[in-house]
Amino acid sequence: MNAITVSAPGKLLLFGEHAVVHNHPAIVTAVNQWLFVTLEKSNDGIFSLIAPDVKINAYQKSFAELTTGEIPLGAQFIEHATARFVDRFPSMCKGIAAKTTSQFSSEFGFGSSSASTVSTLFGLNELYQTHLSSQELFEMAYRVVLEVSKKGSGFDIASALCGGVVYFFTGGKEIRPLYVPQIPLMVGYTGVKTNTATIVTQVEDLKAQYPDRVSQIFDEIETIVKKAEPALLSGDWKTVGDVMNENQIELQKLGVSSEKLDAMCNAARSAGAWGAKLSGAGVGDCMIAVVPDEAREAVAKAIEAVGGQVVPVKTQAEGVRVEKSGFSLPSY
Ligand code: MEV
């Protein structure tokens, strides 16, 4: 085999954002929007990338220069992932041509960076038959995320690898699949792109300033995550909604909500959602709500009426997987 196409799902944090960066658990779900990476072997010592979704048309550099110099934003994770793999298996990988395409916008906060990192490492592992375990892939991918973003708990890497719903503890100390039924989730995009590292730093600064207060909020969030787990497992959406509302209050205390996120959550609740909260770093990106079937239309309209964009997603998405492999793959 000289080429392979793999895909990894997007993700949404259900509970525990920010606290999970500081030694607390979180619960994340994969969603059924996919990022695809095609990798083709070459022997020219060149890494090349075509990624039209992030406006990378014909980027290339020699293996010797990987991770050095100016790297366009859309190439950073794939280039660093390739570099880590080449470092690990220097005599095997002699050149790579990569192409990516995504079903979701990199603006949503669905985790395009983690999905592309995981797809690249998983795909290279399959292409070169290097037999890295899931644990090794997690560690390599998490290292890439820390190299590029400098911050992050790694929950998004675990989600892209495992799919489904995952209970995750900072840095992957615990990664446990939760067998949760299809969640009646509704997702609303604020239209505002968030820079995760900036907001994580903002919360770190708040913690440095008010350590007791912020630790108490993180403890509260952990209690919420622990209440959410059995409710999710049993499909008790009313309780899931209640704990989402509680989680949103703690996130407001951390200063990571916004007028728009609050308006969208309030609109969803008033129109019949069981509960709503922001999902991810906050300030922008998306909010999520759990919504009874009979209220879906009204809740969607209510979210749109306050300026949100409803993004159709389903949970129970599979983790990273091979789509195609062989000697010549159709281009896209
Ligand atoms: C961002 O989507 C979620 C944060 O908890 C950061 C992280 O866990 O890496 C804010």
GROMACS .gro file of C-alpha atoms and ligand atoms in nm:
model
  342
    1MET     CA    1   0.000   0.000   0.000
    2ASN     CA    2   0.136   0.345  -0.079
    3ALA     CA    3  -0.164   0.562   0.008
    4ILE     CA    4  -0.436   0.579   0.265
    5THR     CA    5  -0.735   0.798   0.352
    6VAL     CA    6  -0.841   0.819   0.715
    7SER     CA    7  -1.110   1.020   0.889
    8ALA     CA    8  -1.159   1.150   1.243
    9PRO     CA    9  -1.474   1.298   1.395
   10GLY     CA   10  -1.535   1.644   1.534
   11LYS     CA   11  -1.611   1.677   1.906
   12LEU     CA   12  -1.808   1.880   2.155
   13LEU     CA   13  -1.737   1.910   2.524
   14LEU     CA   14  -2.051   1.816   2.718
   15PHE     CA   15  -1.922   1.893   3.069
   16GLY     CA   16  -1.606   2.004   3.244
   17GLU     CA   17  -1.430   2.254   3.016
   18HIS     CA   18  -1.150   2.460   3.173
   19ALA     CA   19  -1.150   2.254   3.494
   20VAL     CA   20  -1.015   1.966   3.283
   21VAL     CA   21  -0.701   2.170   3.212
   22HIS     CA   22  -0.639   2.179   3.590
   23ASN     CA   23  -0.662   1.817   3.702
   24HIS     CA   24  -1.033   1.755   3.687
   25PRO     CA   25  -1.247   1.530   3.466
   26ALA     CA   26  -1.459   1.619   3.164
   27ILE     CA   27  -1.705   1.440   2.938
   28VAL     CA   28  -1.673   1.481   2.561
   29THR     CA   29  -1.877   1.349   2.270
   30ALA     CA   30  -1.763   1.290   1.914
   31VAL     CA   31  -2.002   1.424   1.648
   32ASN     CA   32  -2.083   1.295   1.302
   33GLN     CA   33  -1.889   1.555   1.104
   34TRP     CA   34  -1.558   1.431   0.975
   35LEU     CA   35  -1.217   1.551   0.877
   36PHE     CA   36  -1.042   1.340   0.610
   37VAL     CA   37  -0.668   1.309   0.555
   38THR     CA   38  -0.514   1.131   0.256
   39LEU     CA   39  -0.146   1.039   0.291
   40GLU     CA   40   0.069   0.919   0.005
   41LYS     CA   41   0.423   0.783   0.040
   42SER     CA   42   0.705   0.932  -0.163
   43ASN     CA   43   1.082   0.900  -0.162
   44ASP     CA   44   1.172   1.261  -0.236
   45GLY     CA   45   1.231   1.372   0.125
   46ILE     CA   46   0.948   1.626   0.088
   47PHE     CA   47   0.643   1.692   0.302
   48SER     CA   48   0.365   1.850   0.097
   49LEU     CA   49   0.014   1.954   0.194
   50ILE     CA   50  -0.302   2.053   0.011
   51ALA     CA   51  -0.578   2.167   0.249
   52PRO     CA   52  -0.832   2.378   0.057
   53ASP     CA   53  -1.061   2.421   0.362
   54VAL     CA   54  -0.788   2.620   0.537
   55LYS     CA   55  -0.658   2.782   0.218
   56ILE     CA   56  -0.340   2.577   0.185
   57ASN     CA   57  -0.296   2.508  -0.184
   58ALA     CA   58   0.053   2.381  -0.250
   59TYR     CA   59   0.259   2.397   0.067
   60GLN     CA   60   0.578   2.196   0.083
   61LYS     CA   61   0.914   2.172   0.259
   62SER     CA   62   1.197   1.924   0.296
   63PHE     CA   63   1.191   1.671   0.579
   64ALA     CA   64   1.510   1.834   0.715
   65GLU     CA   65   1.319   2.161   0.763
   66LEU     CA   66   1.005   2.015   0.926
   67THR     CA   67   0.870   2.232   1.213
   68THR     CA   68   1.120   2.511   1.138
   69GLY     CA   69   1.050   2.856   0.995
   70GLU     CA   70   0.711   3.014   0.938
   71ILE     CA   71   0.435   2.750   0.914
   72PRO     CA   72   0.089   2.855   0.791
   73LEU     CA   73  -0.178   2.804   1.059
   74GLY     CA   74  -0.362   2.536   0.863
   75ALA     CA   75  -0.044   2.326   0.821
   76GLN     CA   76   0.095   2.339   1.174
   77PHE     CA   77  -0.065   2.032   1.329
   78ILE     CA   78  -0.016   1.803   1.028
   79GLU     CA   79   0.344   1.914   0.983
   80HIS     CA   80   0.429   1.867   1.351
   81ALA     CA   81   0.253   1.528   1.354
   82THR     CA   82   0.452   1.417   1.049
   83ALA     CA   83   0.774   1.541   1.211
   84ARG     CA   84   0.708   1.343   1.531
   85PHE     CA   85   0.641   1.030   1.327
   86VAL     CA   86   0.955   1.078   1.116
   87ASP     CA   87   1.162   1.130   1.435
   88ARG     CA   88   1.026   0.805   1.569
   89PHE     CA   89   1.072   0.603   1.247
   90PRO     CA   90   1.351   0.784   1.057
   91SER     CA   91   1.445   0.499   0.828
   92MET     CA   92   1.089   0.427   0.719
   93CYS     CA   93   0.919   0.749   0.626
   94LYS     CA   94   1.105   0.923   0.338
   95GLY     CA   95   0.846   1.164   0.201
   96ILE     CA   96   0.475   1.234   0.245
   97ALA     CA   97   0.213   1.407   0.035
   98ALA     CA   98  -0.092   1.494   0.248
   99LYS     CA   99  -0.434   1.628   0.152
  100THR     CA  100  -0.714   1.719   0.389
  101THR     CA  101  -1.077   1.805   0.355
  102SER     CA  102  -1.330   1.868   0.627
  103GLN     CA  103  -1.706   1.847   0.665
  104PHE     CA  104  -1.699   2.106   0.942
  105SER     CA  105  -1.569   2.459   0.951
  106SER     CA  106  -1.252   2.512   1.153
  107GLU     CA  107  -1.442   2.809   1.306
  108PHE     CA  108  -1.692   2.596   1.502
  109GLY     CA  109  -1.451   2.472   1.768
  110PHE     CA  110  -1.530   2.112   1.668
  111GLY     CA  111  -1.161   2.024   1.701
  112SER     CA  112  -1.019   2.039   1.350
  113SER     CA  113  -0.665   2.062   1.495
  114SER     CA  114  -0.699   1.747   1.705
  115ALA     CA  115  -0.886   1.563   1.427
  116SER     CA  116  -0.610   1.642   1.175
  117THR     CA  117  -0.333   1.552   1.422
  118VAL     CA  118  -0.495   1.220   1.513
  119SER     CA  119  -0.579   1.138   1.149
  120THR     CA  120  -0.222   1.207   1.038
  121LEU     CA  121  -0.059   0.994   1.308
  122PHE     CA  122  -0.315   0.715   1.281
  123GLY     CA  123  -0.282   0.719   0.900
  124LEU     CA  124   0.100   0.712   0.908
  125ASN     CA  125   0.089   0.428   1.159
  126GLU     CA  126  -0.133   0.227   0.921
  127LEU     CA  127   0.056   0.327   0.606
  128TYR     CA  128   0.394   0.219   0.743
  129GLN     CA  129   0.254  -0.066   0.956
  130THR     CA  130   0.440   0.066   1.261
  131HIS     CA  131   0.200  -0.085   1.517
  132LEU     CA  132   0.186   0.207   1.759
  133SER     CA  133  -0.073   0.132   2.027
  134SER     CA  134  -0.368   0.366   2.095
  135GLN     CA  135  -0.188   0.483   2.409
  136GLU     CA  136   0.126   0.567   2.207
  137LEU     CA  137  -0.083   0.745   1.943
  138PHE     CA  138  -0.255   0.946   2.218
  139GLU     CA  139   0.081   1.045   2.370
  140MET     CA  140   0.235   1.139   2.034
  141ALA     CA  141  -0.072   1.341   1.931
  142TYR     CA  142  -0.095   1.514   2.267
  143ARG     CA  143   0.270   1.610   2.239
  144VAL     CA  144   0.199   1.764   1.898
  145VAL     CA  145  -0.093   1.965   2.041
  146LEU     CA  146   0.125   2.095   2.326
  147GLU     CA  147   0.407   2.180   2.081
  148VAL     CA  148   0.175   2.381   1.859
  149SER     CA  149  -0.089   2.523   2.096
  150LYS     CA  150   0.123   2.519   2.416
  151LYS     CA  151  -0.197   2.449   2.619
  152GLY     CA  152  -0.471   2.192   2.640
  153SER     CA  153  -0.593   1.895   2.840
  154GLY     CA  154  -0.583   1.648   2.547
  155PHE     CA  155  -0.957   1.565   2.571
  156ASP     CA  156  -1.002   1.643   2.200
  157ILE     CA  157  -0.729   1.395   2.105
  158ALA     CA  158  -0.899   1.122   2.310
  159SER     CA  159  -1.232   1.201   2.144
  160ALA     CA  160  -1.091   1.186   1.790
  161LEU     CA  161  -0.921   0.854   1.872
  162CYS     CA  162  -1.205   0.681   2.057
  163GLY     CA  163  -1.522   0.840   1.916
  164GLY     CA  164  -1.847   0.800   2.110
  165VAL     CA  165  -1.868   0.962   2.451
  166VAL     CA  166  -1.556   0.962   2.666
  167TYR     CA  167  -1.491   1.038   3.032
  168PHE     CA  168  -1.151   1.204   3.030
  169PHE     CA  169  -0.909   1.315   3.298
  170THR     CA  170  -0.642   1.581   3.235
  171GLY     CA  171  -0.357   1.467   3.012
  172GLY     CA  172  -0.523   1.131   2.946
  173LYS     CA  173  -0.470   0.997   3.300
  174GLU     CA  174  -0.810   0.837   3.248
  175ILE     CA  175  -0.981   0.780   2.913
  176ARG     CA  176  -1.298   0.579   2.960
  177PRO     CA  177  -1.567   0.520   2.696
  178LEU     CA  178  -1.922   0.579   2.822
  179TYR     CA  179  -2.192   0.385   2.639
  180VAL     CA  180  -2.444   0.665   2.607
  181PRO     CA  181  -2.755   0.654   2.388
  182GLN     CA  182  -2.796   0.909   2.106
  183ILE     CA  183  -2.807   1.245   2.286
  184PRO     CA  184  -3.092   1.478   2.179
  185LEU     CA  185  -2.840   1.756   2.136
  186MET     CA  186  -2.885   2.086   1.957
  187VAL     CA  187  -2.580   2.291   1.868
  188GLY     CA  188  -2.578   2.665   1.805
  189TYR     CA  189  -2.279   2.852   1.662
  190THR     CA  190  -2.231   3.208   1.786
  191GLY     CA  191  -2.054   3.323   1.470
  192VAL     CA  192  -1.757   3.421   1.685
  193LYS     CA  193  -1.430   3.230   1.644
  194THR     CA  194  -1.258   3.160   1.974
  195ASN     CA  195  -0.886   3.131   2.037
  196THR     CA  196  -0.873   2.848   2.293
  197ALA     CA  197  -0.518   2.918   2.416
  198THR     CA  198  -0.603   3.282   2.489
  199ILE     CA  199  -0.907   3.190   2.698
  200VAL     CA  200  -0.726   2.909   2.878
  201THR     CA  201  -0.459   3.169   2.969
  202GLN     CA  202  -0.729   3.410   3.086
  203VAL     CA  203  -0.864   3.142   3.324
  204GLU     CA  204  -0.510   3.059   3.440
  205ASP     CA  205  -0.458   3.427   3.521
  206LEU     CA  206  -0.785   3.435   3.714
  207LYS     CA  207  -0.670   3.127   3.908
  208ALA     CA  208  -0.337   3.292   3.989
  209GLN     CA  209  -0.524   3.597   4.117
  210TYR     CA  210  -0.800   3.416   4.312
  211PRO     CA  211  -0.668   3.064   4.371
  212ASP     CA  212  -0.922   2.957   4.636
  213ARG     CA  213  -1.224   3.093   4.453
  214VAL     CA  214  -1.126   2.938   4.120
  215SER     CA  215  -1.033   2.602   4.279
  216GLN     CA  216  -1.376   2.599   4.438
  217ILE     CA  217  -1.538   2.657   4.096
  218PHE     CA  218  -1.331   2.373   3.948
  219ASP     CA  219  -1.443   2.145   4.235
  220GLU     CA  220  -1.805   2.239   4.163
  221ILE     CA  221  -1.752   2.155   3.796
  222GLU     CA  222  -1.608   1.816   3.894
  223THR     CA  223  -1.919   1.746   4.104
  224ILE     CA  224  -2.133   1.838   3.801
  225VAL     CA  225  -1.933   1.604   3.574
  226LYS     CA  226  -1.989   1.324   3.826
  227LYS     CA  227  -2.363   1.392   3.835
  228ALA     CA  228  -2.375   1.404   3.456
  229GLU     CA  229  -2.216   1.061   3.403
  230PRO     CA  230  -2.500   0.838   3.536
  231ALA     CA  231  -2.764   1.068   3.383
  232LEU     CA  232  -2.601   1.036   3.040
  233LEU     CA  233  -2.561   0.660   3.076
  234SER     CA  234  -2.930   0.614   3.157
  235GLY     CA  235  -3.055   0.870   2.903
  236ASP     CA  236  -3.208   1.084   3.179
  237TRP     CA  237  -3.211   1.400   2.965
  238LYS     CA  238  -3.399   1.609   3.219
  239THR     CA  239  -3.113   1.563   3.468
  240VAL     CA  240  -2.854   1.609   3.191
  241GLY     CA  241  -3.023   1.943   3.112
  242ASP     CA  242  -3.029   2.046   3.479
  243VAL     CA  243  -2.657   1.979   3.519
  244MET     CA  244  -2.582   2.160   3.193
  245ASN     CA  245  -2.753   2.466   3.342
  246GLU     CA  246  -2.543   2.427   3.661
  247ASN     CA  247  -2.225   2.392   3.454
  248GLN     CA  248  -2.311   2.709   3.261
  249ILE     CA  249  -2.338   2.906   3.588
  250GLU     CA  250  -1.987   2.791   3.692
  251LEU     CA  251  -1.852   2.889   3.348
  252GLN     CA  252  -2.010   3.232   3.384
  253LYS     CA  253  -1.827   3.268   3.716
  254LEU     CA  254  -1.502   3.193   3.531
  255GLY     CA  255  -1.585   3.479   3.293
  256VAL     CA  256  -1.582   3.262   2.980
  257SER     CA  257  -1.943   3.302   2.871
  258SER     CA  258  -2.055   3.598   2.660
  259GLU     CA  259  -2.374   3.795   2.605
  260LYS     CA  260  -2.438   3.602   2.286
  261LEU     CA  261  -2.376   3.260   2.446
  262ASP     CA  262  -2.601   3.352   2.741
  263ALA     CA  263  -2.871   3.480   2.506
  264MET     CA  264  -2.860   3.160   2.300
  265CYS     CA  265  -2.873   2.938   2.613
  266ASN     CA  266  -3.161   3.140   2.761
  267ALA     CA  267  -3.350   3.133   2.431
  268ALA     CA  268  -3.309   2.754   2.410
  269ARG     CA  269  -3.435   2.706   2.767
  270SER     CA  270  -3.733   2.939   2.722
  271ALA     CA  271  -3.834   2.751   2.407
  272GLY     CA  272  -3.840   2.416   2.589
  273ALA     CA  273  -3.482   2.280   2.610
  274TRP     CA  274  -3.408   2.072   2.921
  275GLY     CA  275  -3.085   2.265   2.964
  276ALA     CA  276  -2.810   2.453   2.781
  277LYS     CA  277  -2.449   2.563   2.819
  278LEU     CA  278  -2.153   2.683   2.621
  279SER     CA  279  -1.927   2.408   2.487
  280GLY     CA  280  -1.550   2.439   2.470
  281ALA     CA  281  -1.335   2.736   2.561
  282GLY     CA  282  -1.621   2.985   2.564
  283VAL     CA  283  -1.642   3.353   2.464
  284GLY     CA  284  -1.753   3.236   2.117
  285ASP     CA  285  -1.771   2.903   1.929
  286CYS     CA  286  -2.080   2.696   2.012
  287MET     CA  287  -2.346   2.641   2.276
  288ILE     CA  288  -2.524   2.310   2.321
  289ALA     CA  289  -2.868   2.222   2.452
  290VAL     CA  290  -3.056   1.899   2.524
  291VAL     CA  291  -3.396   1.927   2.366
  292PRO     CA  292  -3.712   1.712   2.374
  293ASP     CA  293  -3.828   1.603   2.026
  294GLU     CA  294  -4.146   1.807   2.043
  295ALA     CA  295  -3.951   2.128   2.121
  296ARG     CA  296  -3.676   2.096   1.856
  297GLU     CA  297  -3.832   2.327   1.602
  298ALA     CA  298  -3.915   2.596   1.859
  299VAL     CA  299  -3.567   2.577   2.016
  300ALA     CA  300  -3.394   2.601   1.676
  301LYS     CA  301  -3.604   2.908   1.591
  302ALA     CA  302  -3.532   3.064   1.931
  303ILE     CA  303  -3.154   3.016   1.888
  304GLU     CA  304  -3.169   3.168   1.540
  305ALA     CA  305  -3.384   3.457   1.660
  306VAL     CA  306  -3.099   3.573   1.886
  307GLY     CA  307  -2.845   3.545   1.605
  308GLY     CA  308  -2.716   3.188   1.646
  309GLN     CA  309  -2.668   2.937   1.366
  310VAL     CA  310  -2.800   2.586   1.432
  311VAL     CA  311  -2.545   2.323   1.326
  312PRO     CA  312  -2.702   1.981   1.267
  313VAL     CA  313  -2.498   1.709   1.439
  314LYS     CA  314  -2.552   1.366   1.585
  315THR     CA  315  -2.355   1.197   1.861
  316GLN     CA  316  -2.244   0.829   1.862
  317ALA     CA  317  -1.981   0.897   1.595
  318GLU     CA  318  -1.702   0.646   1.543
  319GLY     CA  319  -1.342   0.738   1.628
  320VAL     CA  320  -1.058   0.765   1.376
  321ARG     CA  321  -1.077   0.502   1.104
  322VAL     CA  322  -0.940   0.399   0.765
  323GLU     CA  323  -1.165   0.507   0.478
  324LYS     CA  324  -0.958   0.371   0.186
  325SER     CA  325  -0.617   0.226   0.133
  326GLY     CA  326  -0.429   0.100  -0.170
  327PHE     CA  327  -0.192   0.201  -0.443
  328SER     CA  328  -0.375   0.488  -0.605
  329LEU     CA  329  -0.649   0.680  -0.438
  330PRO     CA  330  -0.885   0.913  -0.618
  331SER     CA  331  -0.802   1.275  -0.545
  332TYR     CA  332  -1.061   1.517  -0.411
  333MEV     C1  333  -1.155   2.387   2.488
  333MEV     O1  334  -1.233   2.327   2.388
  333MEV     C2  335  -1.170   2.317   2.620
  333MEV     C3  336  -1.075   2.363   2.730
  333MEV     O2  337  -1.107   2.288   2.847
  333MEV     C4  338  -0.930   2.343   2.691
  333MEV     C5  339  -0.883   2.198   2.696
  333MEV     O3  340  -0.936   2.118   2.773
  333MEV     O4  341  -0.787   2.166   2.624
  333MEV     C6  342  -1.099   2.509   2.762
   0.00000   0.00000   0.00000
